[in-house]
Amino acid sequence: MNKSVNRTQNGVKIAFTGEVKKENIVKMVENCATGECECMSDDTKKKIQNMEVAGEDGAVELELTGDIDKEEIEAALKRSKVLNP
């Protein structure tokens, strides 16, 4: 799976391509929203206003809205247990 993180006007957009299932990204977002993930600091979580998943298996996009840095999200992706079992 390839991950591309880009800053947008409203936050950060992550493009997942290759061996990626949309349901796994949705699960990661749900875990984050319910506080079941440990990949982000509490400070980063507080900055995220909204998370939207789009696309399909093999090409999934996750858009995070809020005052977040690209580097914060890249670090969180490396620690994600859903993406790195």
mmCIF file of N, CA, C and O in Angstrom, residues 4-15 47-52 61-71 73:
data_model
loop_
_atom_site.group_PDB
_atom_site.id
_atom_site.type_symbol
_atom_site.label_atom_id
_atom_site.label_comp_id
_atom_site.label_asym_id
_atom_site.label_seq_id
_atom_site.Cartn_x
_atom_site.Cartn_y
_atom_site.Cartn_z
ATOM 1 N N SER A 4 0.005 8.758 0.351
ATOM 2 C CA SER A 4 0.453 10.088 -0.040
ATOM 3 C C SER A 4 -0.317 11.103 0.794
ATOM 4 O O SER A 4 -1.542 11.157 0.737
ATOM 5 N N VAL A 5 0.408 11.900 1.585
ATOM 6 C CA VAL A 5 -0.223 12.880 2.467
ATOM 7 C C VAL A 5 0.047 14.276 1.913
ATOM 8 O O VAL A 5 1.195 14.631 1.652
ATOM 9 N N ASN A 6 -1.031 15.038 1.721
ATOM 10 C CA ASN A 6 -0.898 16.391 1.178
ATOM 11 C C ASN A 6 -1.702 17.380 2.002
ATOM 12 O O ASN A 6 -2.803 17.078 2.432
ATOM 13 N N ARG A 7 -1.140 18.549 2.186
ATOM 14 C CA ARG A 7 -1.826 19.642 2.884
ATOM 15 C C ARG A 7 -2.874 20.220 1.942
ATOM 16 O O ARG A 7 -2.624 20.377 0.748
ATOM 17 N N THR A 8 -4.047 20.529 2.487
ATOM 18 C CA THR A 8 -5.089 21.191 1.713
ATOM 19 C C THR A 8 -5.412 22.524 2.395
ATOM 20 O O THR A 8 -4.882 22.808 3.470
ATOM 21 N N GLN A 9 -6.322 23.294 1.799
ATOM 22 C CA GLN A 9 -6.723 24.569 2.411
ATOM 23 C C GLN A 9 -7.375 24.335 3.769
ATOM 24 O O GLN A 9 -7.239 25.144 4.673
ATOM 25 N N ASN A 10 -8.098 23.216 3.891
ATOM 26 C CA ASN A 10 -8.885 22.963 5.102
ATOM 27 C C ASN A 10 -8.282 21.928 6.038
ATOM 28 O O ASN A 10 -8.857 21.629 7.076
ATOM 29 N N GLY A 11 -7.144 21.342 5.671
ATOM 30 C CA GLY A 11 -6.567 20.310 6.521
ATOM 31 C C GLY A 11 -5.563 19.461 5.768
ATOM 32 O O GLY A 11 -4.626 19.971 5.183
ATOM 33 N N VAL A 12 -5.816 18.129 5.770
ATOM 34 C CA VAL A 12 -4.883 17.185 5.157
ATOM 35 C C VAL A 12 -5.682 16.135 4.399
ATOM 36 O O VAL A 12 -6.719 15.675 4.877
ATOM 37 N N LYS A 13 -5.177 15.748 3.219
ATOM 38 C CA LYS A 13 -5.801 14.674 2.446
ATOM 39 C C LYS A 13 -4.781 13.548 2.298
ATOM 40 O O LYS A 13 -3.623 13.805 1.981
ATOM 41 N N ILE A 14 -5.233 12.323 2.548
ATOM 42 C CA ILE A 14 -4.364 11.162 2.421
ATOM 43 C C ILE A 14 -4.919 10.284 1.305
ATOM 44 O O ILE A 14 -6.102 9.932 1.325
ATOM 45 N N ALA A 15 -4.074 9.944 0.355
ATOM 46 C CA ALA A 15 -4.463 9.040 -0.728
ATOM 47 C C ALA A 15 -3.780 7.700 -0.490
ATOM 48 O O ALA A 15 -2.558 7.635 -0.375
ATOM 49 N N LYS A 47 -7.634 18.715 17.174
ATOM 50 C CA LYS A 47 -7.561 19.624 16.031
ATOM 51 C C LYS A 47 -8.434 19.159 14.868
ATOM 52 O O LYS A 47 -8.798 19.959 14.020
ATOM 53 N N ILE A 48 -8.743 17.863 14.813
ATOM 54 C CA ILE A 48 -9.502 17.327 13.683
ATOM 55 C C ILE A 48 -10.986 17.612 13.878
ATOM 56 O O ILE A 48 -11.581 17.183 14.856
ATOM 57 N N GLN A 49 -11.554 18.324 12.924
ATOM 58 C CA GLN A 49 -12.973 18.670 12.991
ATOM 59 C C GLN A 49 -13.828 17.633 12.279
ATOM 60 O O GLN A 49 -14.959 17.377 12.668
ATOM 61 N N ASN A 50 -13.301 17.044 11.203
ATOM 62 C CA ASN A 50 -14.084 16.105 10.416
ATOM 63 C C ASN A 50 -13.159 15.141 9.679
ATOM 64 O O ASN A 50 -12.047 15.501 9.325
ATOM 65 N N MET A 51 -13.653 13.910 9.449
ATOM 66 C CA MET A 51 -12.917 12.902 8.689
ATOM 67 C C MET A 51 -13.868 12.303 7.673
ATOM 68 O O MET A 51 -14.953 11.861 8.033
ATOM 69 N N GLU A 52 -13.460 12.302 6.407
ATOM 70 C CA GLU A 52 -14.299 11.751 5.346
ATOM 71 C C GLU A 52 -13.500 10.770 4.513
ATOM 72 O O GLU A 52 -12.400 11.075 4.074
ATOM 73 N N GLU A 61 -9.391 7.625 -0.468
ATOM 74 C CA GLU A 61 -8.936 8.931 0.012
ATOM 75 C C GLU A 61 -9.549 9.216 1.368
ATOM 76 O O GLU A 61 -10.718 8.933 1.596
ATOM 77 N N LEU A 62 -8.744 9.759 2.250
ATOM 78 C CA LEU A 62 -9.198 10.177 3.568
ATOM 79 C C LEU A 62 -8.891 11.656 3.701
ATOM 80 O O LEU A 62 -7.738 12.071 3.570
ATOM 81 N N GLU A 63 -9.936 12.435 3.925
ATOM 82 C CA GLU A 63 -9.752 13.880 4.071
ATOM 83 C C GLU A 63 -10.025 14.271 5.515
ATOM 84 O O GLU A 63 -11.074 13.962 6.061
ATOM 85 N N LEU A 64 -9.045 14.914 6.124
ATOM 86 C CA LEU A 64 -9.156 15.387 7.498
ATOM 87 C C LEU A 64 -9.267 16.905 7.463
ATOM 88 O O LEU A 64 -8.452 17.568 6.840
ATOM 89 N N THR A 65 -10.276 17.427 8.134
ATOM 90 C CA THR A 65 -10.475 18.871 8.192
ATOM 91 C C THR A 65 -10.071 19.367 9.574
ATOM 92 O O THR A 65 -10.432 18.749 10.580
ATOM 93 N N GLY A 66 -9.313 20.444 9.610
ATOM 94 C CA GLY A 66 -8.883 21.032 10.872
ATOM 95 C C GLY A 66 -7.502 21.643 10.732
ATOM 96 O O GLY A 66 -6.877 21.575 9.681
ATOM 97 N N ASP A 67 -7.021 22.202 11.817
ATOM 98 C CA ASP A 67 -5.718 22.868 11.821
ATOM 99 C C ASP A 67 -4.642 21.844 12.158
ATOM 100 O O ASP A 67 -4.060 21.855 13.242
ATOM 101 N N ILE A 68 -4.407 20.929 11.220
ATOM 102 C CA ILE A 68 -3.466 19.831 11.452
ATOM 103 C C ILE A 68 -2.313 19.927 10.468
ATOM 104 O O ILE A 68 -2.459 20.429 9.366
ATOM 105 N N ASP A 69 -1.168 19.426 10.906
ATOM 106 C CA ASP A 69 0.022 19.438 10.073
ATOM 107 C C ASP A 69 0.186 18.110 9.358
ATOM 108 O O ASP A 69 -0.138 17.054 9.901
ATOM 109 N N LYS A 70 0.710 18.176 8.166
ATOM 110 C CA LYS A 70 1.002 16.986 7.372
ATOM 111 C C LYS A 70 1.891 16.020 8.157
ATOM 112 O O LYS A 70 1.669 14.816 8.161
ATOM 113 N N GLU A 71 2.877 16.566 8.869
ATOM 114 C CA GLU A 71 3.830 15.736 9.616
ATOM 115 C C GLU A 71 3.149 14.961 10.746
ATOM 116 O O GLU A 71 3.504 13.816 11.021
ATOM 117 N N ILE A 73 0.119 13.837 10.789
ATOM 118 C CA ILE A 73 -0.656 12.757 10.195
ATOM 119 C C ILE A 73 0.268 11.656 9.673
ATOM 120 O O ILE A 73 -0.012 10.465 9.834
#
